[in-house]
Structure formats: C-alpha cells, structure tokens
Amino acid sequence: MQHLLPLDNLVAALSRLPGIGRRTAERMAMALVQDGRGLMRILANALLEADEGITCCERCGSITLSGINPCDLCIKPRRDAHILCVVESPGDIMKIEQSGGFQGRYHALMGKLSPMHGTSATDLRVDKLLHRLVDEGIEEVLIALGTDVESDATASYLKEVLAPREVKISRIAFGLPAGSAIEYSDASTLARAISGRQEI
Amino acid sequence: MQHLLPLDNLVAALSRLPGIGRRTAERMAMALVQDGRGLMRILANALLEADEGITCCERCGSITLSGINPCDLCIKPRRDAHILCVVESPGDIMKIEQSGGFQGRYHALMGKLSPMHGTSATDLRVDKLLHRLVDEGIEEVLIALGTDVESDATASYLKEVLAPREVKISRIAFGLPAGSAIEYSDASTLARAISGRQEI
C-alpha cells in the first residue's frame, strides 16, 4: 500500500506526545480518520485555540490566559506575597492549587537539573527567581520538588544559591502518603519519614 | 486556580482519543502547553492536513488521498478483481497489505455486529457489498474478521446473507500464530487449530 503523506505526518506528530509510541500513534491516527463525528477538526481547533489563548505567566511561569499576564496568582492581593513556592513545572502549580494547601505565590523553574537530558542550571529560571527575591521582598522560599535524584540535586543547588540571601529556605515534607500504612511503605519512604519526624 | 477554558477544551478533545483517559489527557495538554518547539501548532496542522488530505475510499472503505477515490487498491489492474476480502476497518486493510498475503480487492464493513455498542446490520456496509458482488463479478468473498464473539457473529451473518448468491465464501484460518509453540497456546486457540486442521 502506498504511504499517505498526511497520515504519516499525523502519526509522526502524535508520537511526539509524552508516553505515546509509534504503535499507539498509528492506532490514534486510524481512529481519527475513521471517526465520523469530526473529532479530527475538533481536536485541531482545540489545539489552535489553546495555542493562542493560553501561555505561561512571564513572572511565575504558571499557565494563564494570554490576556492575563502576570497571572491571577501573581496579582491577587489576598495571597501571601512573602512566601514563594518553587516548583518544577506549571502543572505542579495546578496540583498544589488543587490541594488548597498553599496561599503564597509561585515560581516554576521549567525543569530540573538533569545531566542525562542536558538540563543545566542556566536552563532553569533561577536568575529570575533571584531577581524576584529582591523585587518582591520575599521572606521564605519553599522548595516543592519531588524525591527523585534530579529533584534532590536541584534542591541542593537552590539551597547553595539562596544561602547568601537573607531568606528562609524550606522544603516540603517527605513521609507516608495520606491513607497509607507502614506495612505497605517502601524502605526509602520510611527512612525519609523517620528522619523528618516532628515533635507532637 | 481558575479554570482556563482553552485548556479544558483541549483536555476534553484529547480524552476522546482511543485509550486516553482524563489523567493522560491532562498530562498531554500540559506537555503541549510547556513544549517550546511549537508542537501544539505542528499537531494542529497535521490534523487539519489529514482532515483535508485523506478520506475513506467510497468503494472499499480503505484510507486514500482525497484526490484518489476510488483508491489505488480498487483501480490497480494488477490486483485480482474476482476475490473480495471483507474486513472490519480501514486499519485492517493496511495490516493485510503490509503482510503481503493478499492480492485481491477489499471491502471494509466499518464495524462489526455489536448489540453492546448498538451496531446492527444496517450500520455495516453490507448493502454496498452485495451491490459490488454483482457489479464487479466477484467469485469469492474472503471474510477476514477476528476471533472474538462479535466478529464470529458478523461472519455468521455475512455467511447467511451471501448464501443465496453464487459466490464462494471463505474465512481466514485460525490456529497457532507464527513462532508460537503448543506449550504456550491457550485452550481455545488449540481447539480452533485442531478443528481447522489441513491435510498435508
């Protein structure tokens, strides 16, 4: 069978999505072609509207409507302007907002230190973070990164860079997740929960 | 955090893809927003080009360029015009073509009988199939459907409909897949391989 260029291009574009391999992309493309309800056009329009309608906040990096930049999170006076939560990506900001556990402002690094993926300190938005400390009179930086090796390295690097500044540095707690039991916890989670024990 | 309509719409459209749940769609949408290489627009353009550039052949149902309808498979004189391979979907035609095991023409039903999904005989392209038998002087109909209950029901239905016609009806063989051993075969594959045994 001849190769159909538009189909090949669609498969190639779909397989650039995270977690989508070539076989899955082919299956998606076939479903799109066979779909009788115009899904191909609906998805294309949703992409174009998202491309035009949303962007990353120039200040904190969170996702915002193109017309609202800096974003609501940065300008709302109700939020505590003295504490800055540093995260890896805009998605993390959404997750933390959904948790309702933080009322300060955010700063997305847009990555983490990773020699494997070629991400070095200059690729992260650290300069911007240092400027914000001064400009906004930040008193505490809360590092909200995960527990993998790259996140730990990034947290250590931030601690080093921030040390000379007059700012309190904290990191979110690691321990047993909500609803879990000692019995089902892995060794490294337990070790971190014990080393991070708190007086009650 | 405020809900961003363009982002919500994108997640909704992505989660209509096969095998993509809400969480995966959210992860994809975030990756698209954060992608710095214009993937959002690349994917949108690939979708629009596919939407305009490819279609299903009006005769056999296979995927073809919009300008080539009926498709190459239907019009190539090298192909055996007397045997028609009936499949469920255009994707199946591609798979069989890749196998190189068939040189006749195709007919995609665009589905299979499924009371669960509300697909009845009138939803399939059976009328068109019957017309083709006469118009094209078909001598053999090869039913290339799978081994699930719905495919079996569809094959039985086709056999019944085609019985009054002067046409040979065959179905692809079921048995051990290439490279497998008796030891690793399941009971129903073995049973079908034995009942479908061939003299050598």
CSV table of C-alpha atoms in Angstrom, one decimal:
chain,number,residue,atom,x,y,z
A,1,MET,CA,0.0,0.0,0.0
A,2,GLN,CA,1.2,3.5,-0.8
A,3,HIS,CA,2.3,5.6,2.1
A,4,LEU,CA,-0.1,8.5,2.6
A,5,LEU,CA,1.9,11.6,3.5
A,6,PRO,CA,-0.8,13.4,5.6
A,7,LEU,CA,-1.3,10.2,7.6
A,8,ASP,CA,2.4,9.7,8.1
A,9,ASN,CA,2.7,13.3,9.2
A,10,LEU,CA,-0.2,12.9,11.7
A,11,VAL,CA,1.4,9.7,13.1
A,12,ALA,CA,4.7,11.5,13.5
A,13,ALA,CA,3.1,14.5,15.3
A,14,LEU,CA,1.1,12.3,17.6
A,15,SER,CA,4.1,10.1,18.6
A,16,ARG,CA,5.8,13.3,19.9
A,17,LEU,CA,3.2,13.4,22.7
A,18,PRO,CA,4.5,12.1,26.1
A,19,GLY,CA,4.1,8.4,26.6
A,20,ILE,CA,2.8,7.8,23.0
A,21,GLY,CA,4.8,5.3,21.0
A,22,ARG,CA,4.6,4.7,17.3
A,23,ARG,CA,2.0,1.9,17.5
A,24,THR,CA,-0.3,3.9,19.8
A,25,ALA,CA,0.1,7.0,17.5
A,26,GLU,CA,-0.9,4.8,14.5
A,27,ARG,CA,-4.0,3.5,16.4
A,28,MET,CA,-4.9,7.1,17.3
A,29,ALA,CA,-4.5,8.3,13.7
A,30,MET,CA,-6.7,5.5,12.4
A,31,ALA,CA,-9.4,6.2,15.0
A,32,LEU,CA,-9.3,9.9,14.0
A,33,VAL,CA,-9.6,9.1,10.3
A,34,GLN,CA,-12.5,6.7,10.9
A,35,ASP,CA,-14.2,8.9,13.4
A,36,GLY,CA,-17.5,10.1,11.9
A,37,ARG,CA,-18.1,12.9,14.3
A,38,GLY,CA,-15.4,15.3,13.2
A,39,LEU,CA,-13.0,14.6,16.0
A,40,MET,CA,-10.0,15.5,13.8
A,41,ARG,CA,-11.3,19.0,13.3
A,42,ILE,CA,-12.5,19.4,16.9
A,43,LEU,CA,-9.0,18.4,18.2
A,44,ALA,CA,-7.2,20.7,15.7
A,45,ASN,CA,-9.4,23.6,16.7
A,46,ALA,CA,-8.9,22.9,20.4
A,47,LEU,CA,-5.1,22.9,19.8
A,48,LEU,CA,-5.2,26.2,17.8
A,49,GLU,CA,-7.4,27.9,20.5
A,50,ALA,CA,-5.1,26.7,23.3
A,51,ASP,CA,-2.0,27.8,21.3
A,52,GLU,CA,-3.5,31.3,21.0
A,53,GLY,CA,-5.5,31.5,24.2
A,54,ILE,CA,-3.1,30.3,26.9
A,55,THR,CA,0.5,31.0,27.7
A,56,CYS,CA,2.9,30.8,30.7
A,57,CYS,CA,2.9,33.7,33.1
A,58,GLU,CA,6.1,35.8,32.5
A,59,ARG,CA,6.6,36.2,36.2
A,60,CYS,CA,5.8,32.8,37.9
A,61,GLY,CA,5.5,30.5,34.9
A,62,SER,CA,2.1,29.2,35.6
A,63,ILE,CA,-0.4,28.7,32.9
A,64,THR,CA,-2.6,31.7,32.3
A,65,LEU,CA,-4.9,33.2,29.7
A,66,SER,CA,-2.9,35.2,27.1
A,67,GLY,CA,-4.7,38.4,28.2
A,68,ILE,CA,-3.9,38.0,31.9
A,69,ASN,CA,-0.1,38.2,32.3
A,70,PRO,CA,1.2,38.3,35.0
A,71,CYS,CA,-1.3,35.8,36.0
A,72,ASP,CA,-4.1,35.9,38.7
A,73,LEU,CA,-1.9,34.0,41.2
A,74,CYS,CA,0.8,36.7,40.9
A,75,ILE,CA,-1.5,39.7,41.2
A,76,LYS,CA,-4.3,38.6,43.6
A,77,PRO,CA,-3.7,40.8,46.8
A,78,ARG,CA,-5.3,38.1,49.0
A,79,ARG,CA,-2.3,35.8,48.5
A,80,ASP,CA,0.7,36.0,50.8
A,81,ALA,CA,3.4,37.9,48.8
A,82,HIS,CA,6.2,37.0,51.2
A,83,ILE,CA,6.5,33.3,50.5
A,84,LEU,CA,7.4,31.8,47.2
A,85,CYS,CA,6.9,28.2,46.3
A,86,VAL,CA,9.4,26.9,43.8
A,87,VAL,CA,8.2,24.1,41.6
A,88,GLU,CA,9.5,22.2,38.5
A,89,SER,CA,6.6,23.0,36.1
A,90,PRO,CA,3.3,24.8,35.6
A,91,GLY,CA,1.5,21.5,36.1
A,92,ASP,CA,2.9,21.3,39.6
A,93,ILE,CA,1.4,24.7,40.4
A,94,MET,CA,-2.0,23.4,39.3
A,95,LYS,CA,-1.7,20.4,41.5
A,96,ILE,CA,-0.7,22.4,44.6
A,97,GLU,CA,-3.5,24.9,43.9
A,98,GLN,CA,-6.0,21.9,43.8
A,99,SER,CA,-4.7,20.8,47.2
A,100,GLY,CA,-5.6,24.1,48.7
A,101,GLY,CA,-2.5,23.8,51.0
A,102,PHE,CA,-0.6,26.9,49.9
A,103,GLN,CA,-1.6,30.6,49.8
A,104,GLY,CA,1.6,32.3,48.7
A,105,ARG,CA,3.0,32.9,45.3
A,106,TYR,CA,4.8,30.5,42.9
A,107,HIS,CA,7.9,30.2,40.7
A,108,ALA,CA,8.2,27.5,38.1
A,109,LEU,CA,11.8,26.5,37.2
A,110,MET,CA,10.6,24.9,33.9
A,111,GLY,CA,12.7,21.9,34.5
A,112,LYS,CA,15.2,20.3,36.9
A,113,LEU,CA,18.9,19.7,36.8
A,114,SER,CA,19.5,16.6,34.7
A,115,PRO,CA,22.8,15.9,33.0
A,116,MET,CA,21.1,13.0,31.3
A,117,HIS,CA,18.6,15.3,29.5
A,118,GLY,CA,21.1,18.1,29.1
A,119,THR,CA,19.4,20.4,31.5
A,120,SER,CA,21.9,22.6,33.4
A,121,ALA,CA,21.4,25.4,35.9
A,122,THR,CA,21.3,28.1,33.1
A,123,ASP,CA,18.3,26.4,31.6
A,124,LEU,CA,16.3,26.9,34.8
A,125,ARG,CA,14.6,30.1,35.7
A,126,VAL,CA,17.0,30.7,38.7
A,127,ASP,CA,18.1,34.2,37.7
A,128,LYS,CA,14.5,35.3,37.6
A,129,LEU,CA,14.0,33.7,41.0
A,130,LEU,CA,16.9,35.7,42.5
A,131,HIS,CA,15.5,39.0,41.0
A,132,ARG,CA,12.1,38.3,42.4
A,133,LEU,CA,13.5,37.8,45.9
A,134,VAL,CA,14.7,41.4,45.9
A,135,ASP,CA,11.9,43.0,43.8
A,136,GLU,CA,9.1,41.4,45.8
A,137,GLY,CA,10.7,41.3,49.3
A,138,ILE,CA,10.4,37.5,49.6
A,139,GLU,CA,11.0,36.2,53.2
A,140,GLU,CA,10.7,32.4,52.6
A,141,VAL,CA,11.4,30.2,49.6
A,142,LEU,CA,9.5,26.8,49.8
A,143,ILE,CA,11.1,24.2,47.5
A,144,ALA,CA,8.3,21.9,46.3
A,145,LEU,CA,10.3,19.4,44.2
A,146,GLY,CA,9.9,15.6,44.2
A,147,THR,CA,12.0,12.9,45.7
A,148,ASP,CA,13.9,11.6,42.7
A,149,VAL,CA,17.7,12.1,42.3
A,150,GLU,CA,17.3,15.1,39.9
A,151,SER,CA,14.9,16.9,42.2
A,152,ASP,CA,17.3,16.4,45.1
A,153,ALA,CA,20.2,17.8,43.1
A,154,THR,CA,18.1,20.8,42.1
A,155,ALA,CA,17.0,21.4,45.7
A,156,SER,CA,20.7,21.2,46.8
A,157,TYR,CA,21.7,23.6,44.1
A,158,LEU,CA,18.9,26.1,45.0
A,159,LYS,CA,19.9,25.9,48.7
A,160,GLU,CA,23.5,26.8,47.7
A,161,VAL,CA,22.4,29.7,45.5
A,162,LEU,CA,20.0,31.1,48.1
A,163,ALA,CA,22.2,30.6,51.1
A,164,PRO,CA,23.9,34.1,50.9
A,165,ARG,CA,20.5,35.8,50.7
A,166,GLU,CA,18.5,36.8,53.7
A,167,VAL,CA,15.7,34.4,53.1
A,168,LYS,CA,14.4,31.4,54.9
A,169,ILE,CA,14.6,28.2,52.8
A,170,SER,CA,12.3,25.3,53.4
A,171,ARG,CA,11.4,22.1,51.5
A,172,ILE,CA,8.1,20.2,51.5
A,173,ALA,CA,7.9,17.2,53.9
A,174,PHE,CA,8.6,13.7,52.7
A,175,GLY,CA,6.9,10.8,54.5
A,176,LEU,CA,4.0,8.4,54.4
A,177,PRO,CA,1.4,9.5,51.8
A,178,ALA,CA,-2.2,10.1,53.1
A,179,GLY,CA,-4.1,6.9,53.8
A,180,SER,CA,-1.1,4.6,53.6
A,181,ALA,CA,0.2,2.2,56.2
A,182,ILE,CA,3.7,1.3,57.5
A,183,GLU,CA,3.1,-2.2,56.1
A,184,TYR,CA,2.9,-1.1,52.5
A,185,SER,CA,5.5,1.6,52.6
A,186,ASP,CA,8.9,1.2,50.8
A,187,ALA,CA,12.2,1.4,52.7
A,188,SER,CA,13.2,4.8,51.3
A,189,THR,CA,9.8,6.4,52.1
A,190,LEU,CA,10.0,5.1,55.6
A,191,ALA,CA,13.6,6.2,56.1
A,192,ARG,CA,12.7,9.8,55.0
A,193,ALA,CA,9.6,9.8,57.2
A,194,ILE,CA,11.7,8.8,60.2
A,195,SER,CA,14.5,11.3,59.5
A,196,GLY,CA,11.8,14.0,59.0
A,197,ARG,CA,9.9,13.2,62.3
A,198,GLN,CA,8.2,16.0,64.0
A,199,GLU,CA,7.6,16.6,67.7
A,200,ILE,CA,3.9,16.4,68.6
B,1,MET,CA,-7.0,28.2,40.5
B,2,GLN,CA,-9.4,29.5,37.8
B,3,HIS,CA,-10.4,27.0,35.1
B,4,LEU,CA,-8.9,28.0,31.8
B,5,LEU,CA,-11.4,27.3,29.0
B,6,PRO,CA,-9.0,26.7,26.2
B,7,LEU,CA,-7.1,24.2,28.4
B,8,ASP,CA,-10.3,22.5,29.5
B,9,ASN,CA,-11.4,22.2,25.9
B,10,LEU,CA,-8.1,20.7,24.8
B,11,VAL,CA,-8.2,18.1,27.6
B,12,ALA,CA,-11.8,17.2,26.6
B,13,ALA,CA,-10.8,16.8,23.0
B,14,LEU,CA,-7.7,14.7,23.8
B,15,SER,CA,-9.6,12.4,26.1
B,16,ARG,CA,-11.8,11.4,23.2
B,17,LEU,CA,-8.9,9.6,21.6
B,18,PRO,CA,-8.9,5.9,22.0
B,19,GLY,CA,-7.3,4.6,25.2
B,20,ILE,CA,-6.8,8.1,26.6
B,21,GLY,CA,-8.3,8.8,30.0
B,22,ARG,CA,-8.8,12.1,31.6
B,23,ARG,CA,-5.5,12.0,33.6
B,24,THR,CA,-3.4,11.1,30.5
B,25,ALA,CA,-5.2,13.8,28.5
B,26,GLU,CA,-4.3,16.4,31.2
B,27,ARG,CA,-0.7,15.2,31.1
B,28,MET,CA,-0.6,15.6,27.3
B,29,ALA,CA,-2.2,19.0,27.4
B,30,MET,CA,0.4,20.2,30.0
B,31,ALA,CA,3.2,18.8,27.9
B,32,LEU,CA,1.8,20.6,24.8
B,33,VAL,CA,1.5,23.9,26.7
B,34,GLN,CA,5.0,23.7,28.1
B,35,ASP,CA,6.6,22.5,24.8
B,36,GLY,CA,8.9,25.1,23.5
B,37,ARG,CA,9.2,23.7,20.0
B,38,GLY,CA,5.7,24.6,18.7
B,39,LEU,CA,4.3,21.0,19.0
B,40,MET,CA,0.8,22.4,19.6
B,41,ARG,CA,0.7,24.1,16.2
B,42,ILE,CA,2.6,21.2,14.4
B,43,LEU,CA,-0.1,18.7,15.7
B,44,ALA,CA,-2.9,21.1,14.8
B,45,ASN,CA,-1.6,21.5,11.3
B,46,ALA,CA,-1.0,17.7,10.8
B,47,LEU,CA,-4.7,17.2,11.9
B,48,LEU,CA,-6.0,19.8,9.5
B,49,GLU,CA,-4.0,18.4,6.6
B,50,ALA,CA,-5.0,14.9,7.4
B,51,ASP,CA,-8.7,16.0,7.6
B,52,GLU,CA,-8.5,17.6,4.2
B,53,GLY,CA,-6.0,15.3,2.5
B,54,ILE,CA,-7.2,11.8,3.3
B,55,THR,CA,-10.6,10.2,3.2
B,56,CYS,CA,-12.1,6.7,3.1
B,57,CYS,CA,-12.4,5.2,-0.4
B,58,GLU,CA,-16.1,5.3,-1.4
B,59,ARG,CA,-15.9,1.8,-2.8
B,60,CYS,CA,-13.8,-0.3,-0.5
B,61,GLY,CA,-13.5,2.0,2.5
B,62,SER,CA,-9.7,2.0,2.8
B,63,ILE,CA,-7.9,5.1,3.5
B,64,THR,CA,-6.9,7.1,0.5
B,65,LEU,CA,-5.8,10.6,-0.6
B,66,SER,CA,-8.8,12.8,-1.2
B,67,GLY,CA,-7.9,13.2,-4.8
B,68,ILE,CA,-7.7,9.4,-5.5
B,69,ASN,CA,-11.2,8.0,-5.0
B,70,PRO,CA,-11.9,5.1,-5.6
B,71,CYS,CA,-8.5,4.2,-4.2
B,72,ASP,CA,-5.4,2.7,-5.8
B,73,LEU,CA,-6.3,-0.7,-4.4
B,74,CYS,CA,-9.7,-0.6,-6.2
B,75,ILE,CA,-8.4,0.5,-9.5
B,76,LYS,CA,-5.0,-1.2,-10.0
B,77,PRO,CA,-5.4,-3.7,-12.8
B,78,ARG,CA,-2.7,-5.9,-11.4
B,79,ARG,CA,-4.9,-6.9,-8.5
B,80,ASP,CA,-7.2,-9.9,-8.7
B,81,ALA,CA,-10.7,-8.4,-9.2
B,82,HIS,CA,-12.6,-11.6,-8.5
B,83,ILE,CA,-11.8,-12.0,-4.8
B,84,LEU,CA,-13.0,-9.6,-2.2
B,85,CYS,CA,-11.6,-9.5,1.3
B,86,VAL,CA,-14.1,-8.3,3.8
B,87,VAL,CA,-12.6,-6.6,6.9
B,88,GLU,CA,-13.9,-4.6,9.9
B,89,SER,CA,-12.0,-1.4,9.3
B,90,PRO,CA,-9.6,0.5,7.0
B,91,GLY,CA,-6.8,-0.2,9.5
B,92,ASP,CA,-7.3,-3.9,8.9
B,93,ILE,CA,-6.7,-3.3,5.1
B,94,MET,CA,-3.4,-1.7,5.9
B,95,LYS,CA,-2.3,-4.6,8.1
B,96,ILE,CA,-3.2,-7.2,5.5
B,97,GLU,CA,-1.4,-5.1,2.8
B,98,GLN,CA,1.7,-5.0,5.0
B,99,SER,CA,1.6,-8.8,5.3
B,100,GLY,CA,1.7,-9.1,1.5
B,101,GLY,CA,-0.5,-12.1,1.8
B,102,PHE,CA,-3.4,-10.9,-0.4
B,103,GLN,CA,-3.6,-9.6,-3.9
B,104,GLY,CA,-7.4,-9.2,-4.4
B,105,ARG,CA,-9.6,-6.2,-3.5
B,106,TYR,CA,-11.1,-5.2,-0.2
B,107,HIS,CA,-14.3,-4.2,1.4
B,108,ALA,CA,-14.4,-2.6,4.9
B,109,LEU,CA,-17.6,-3.0,6.8
B,110,MET,CA,-16.7,-0.1,9.1
B,111,GLY,CA,-17.7,-2.1,12.2
B,112,LYS,CA,-19.0,-5.4,13.4
B,113,LEU,CA,-22.3,-6.6,14.9
B,114,SER,CA,-22.4,-5.5,18.5
B,115,PRO,CA,-25.6,-5.2,20.5
B,116,MET,CA,-23.5,-3.8,23.3
B,117,HIS,CA,-22.2,-0.8,21.2
B,118,GLY,CA,-25.5,-0.5,19.3
B,119,THR,CA,-24.1,-1.6,16.0
B,120,SER,CA,-26.7,-3.5,13.9
B,121,ALA,CA,-26.5,-5.0,10.4
B,122,THR,CA,-27.8,-1.8,8.9
B,123,ASP,CA,-24.8,0.2,10.3
B,124,LEU,CA,-22.4,-2.0,8.3
B,125,ARG,CA,-21.6,-1.6,4.6
B,126,VAL,CA,-23.4,-4.9,3.7
B,127,ASP,CA,-25.7,-3.4,1.0
B,128,LYS,CA,-22.8,-2.0,-0.7
B,129,LEU,CA,-21.0,-5.3,-0.5
B,130,LEU,CA,-24.0,-7.1,-2.2
B,131,HIS,CA,-24.0,-4.5,-5.0
B,132,ARG,CA,-20.3,-5.0,-5.5
B,133,LEU,CA,-20.7,-8.7,-5.9
B,134,VAL,CA,-22.9,-8.1,-9.0
B,135,ASP,CA,-21.2,-5.0,-10.4
B,136,GLU,CA,-17.7,-6.4,-10.2
B,137,GLY,CA,-18.5,-10.1,-10.9
B,138,ILE,CA,-16.9,-11.3,-7.6
B,139,GLU,CA,-16.3,-15.0,-7.4
B,140,GLU,CA,-15.0,-15.4,-3.8
B,141,VAL,CA,-15.6,-13.4,-0.6
B,142,LEU,CA,-12.9,-13.9,2.0
B,143,ILE,CA,-14.1,-13.0,5.4
B,144,ALA,CA,-11.1,-11.6,7.4
B,145,LEU,CA,-12.6,-10.9,10.8
B,146,GLY,CA,-11.1,-11.6,14.2
B,147,THR,CA,-11.9,-14.4,16.7
B,148,ASP,CA,-14.0,-12.5,19.2
B,149,VAL,CA,-17.7,-13.1,19.7
B,150,GLU,CA,-18.7,-10.1,17.7
B,151,SER,CA,-16.6,-11.0,14.8
B,152,ASP,CA,-17.9,-14.5,14.8
B,153,ALA,CA,-21.5,-13.2,14.9
B,154,THR,CA,-20.7,-10.8,12.0
B,155,ALA,CA,-19.1,-13.7,10.0
B,156,SER,CA,-22.2,-15.9,10.6
B,157,TYR,CA,-24.5,-13.0,9.5
B,158,LEU,CA,-22.4,-12.5,6.3
B,159,LYS,CA,-22.5,-16.2,5.5
B,160,GLU,CA,-26.3,-16.2,5.8
B,161,VAL,CA,-26.7,-13.1,3.6
B,162,LEU,CA,-24.2,-14.3,1.0
B,163,ALA,CA,-25.5,-17.9,0.9
B,164,PRO,CA,-28.2,-17.3,-1.8
B,165,ARG,CA,-25.5,-15.7,-4.1
B,166,GLU,CA,-23.4,-17.6,-6.5
B,167,VAL,CA,-20.2,-16.9,-4.7
B,168,LYS,CA,-17.6,-18.9,-2.8
B,169,ILE,CA,-17.4,-17.8,0.9
B,170,SER,CA,-14.2,-18.4,2.9
B,171,ARG,CA,-12.8,-17.2,6.2
B,172,ILE,CA,-9.2,-16.7,7.2
B,173,ALA,CA,-7.7,-19.6,9.1
B,174,PHE,CA,-7.4,-19.6,12.9
B,175,GLY,CA,-4.7,-21.5,14.6
B,176,LEU,CA,-1.3,-21.2,16.2
B,177,PRO,CA,0.3,-17.8,15.4
B,178,ALA,CA,3.7,-17.8,13.7
B,179,GLY,CA,6.6,-18.6,16.0
B,180,SER,CA,4.5,-20.0,18.8
B,181,ALA,CA,4.5,-23.4,20.5
B,182,ILE,CA,1.8,-25.8,21.6
B,183,GLU,CA,3.1,-25.4,25.1
B,184,TYR,CA,2.2,-21.7,25.2
B,185,SER,CA,-1.1,-21.8,23.3
B,186,ASP,CA,-4.4,-21.2,25.1
B,187,ALA,CA,-7.1,-23.8,25.0
B,188,SER,CA,-9.4,-22.0,22.6
B,189,THR,CA,-6.6,-21.3,20.1
B,190,LEU,CA,-5.6,-25.0,20.2
B,191,ALA,CA,-9.2,-26.2,19.8
B,192,ARG,CA,-9.6,-23.9,16.7
B,193,ALA,CA,-6.2,-25.1,15.3
B,194,ILE,CA,-7.3,-28.7,15.6
B,195,SER,CA,-10.8,-28.3,14.2
B,196,GLY,CA,-9.3,-26.3,11.3
B,197,ARG,CA,-6.6,-28.9,10.6
B,198,GLN,CA,-5.4,-29.3,7.0
B,199,GLU,CA,-4.2,-32.3,5.0
B,200,ILE,CA,-0.5,-32.2,4.2
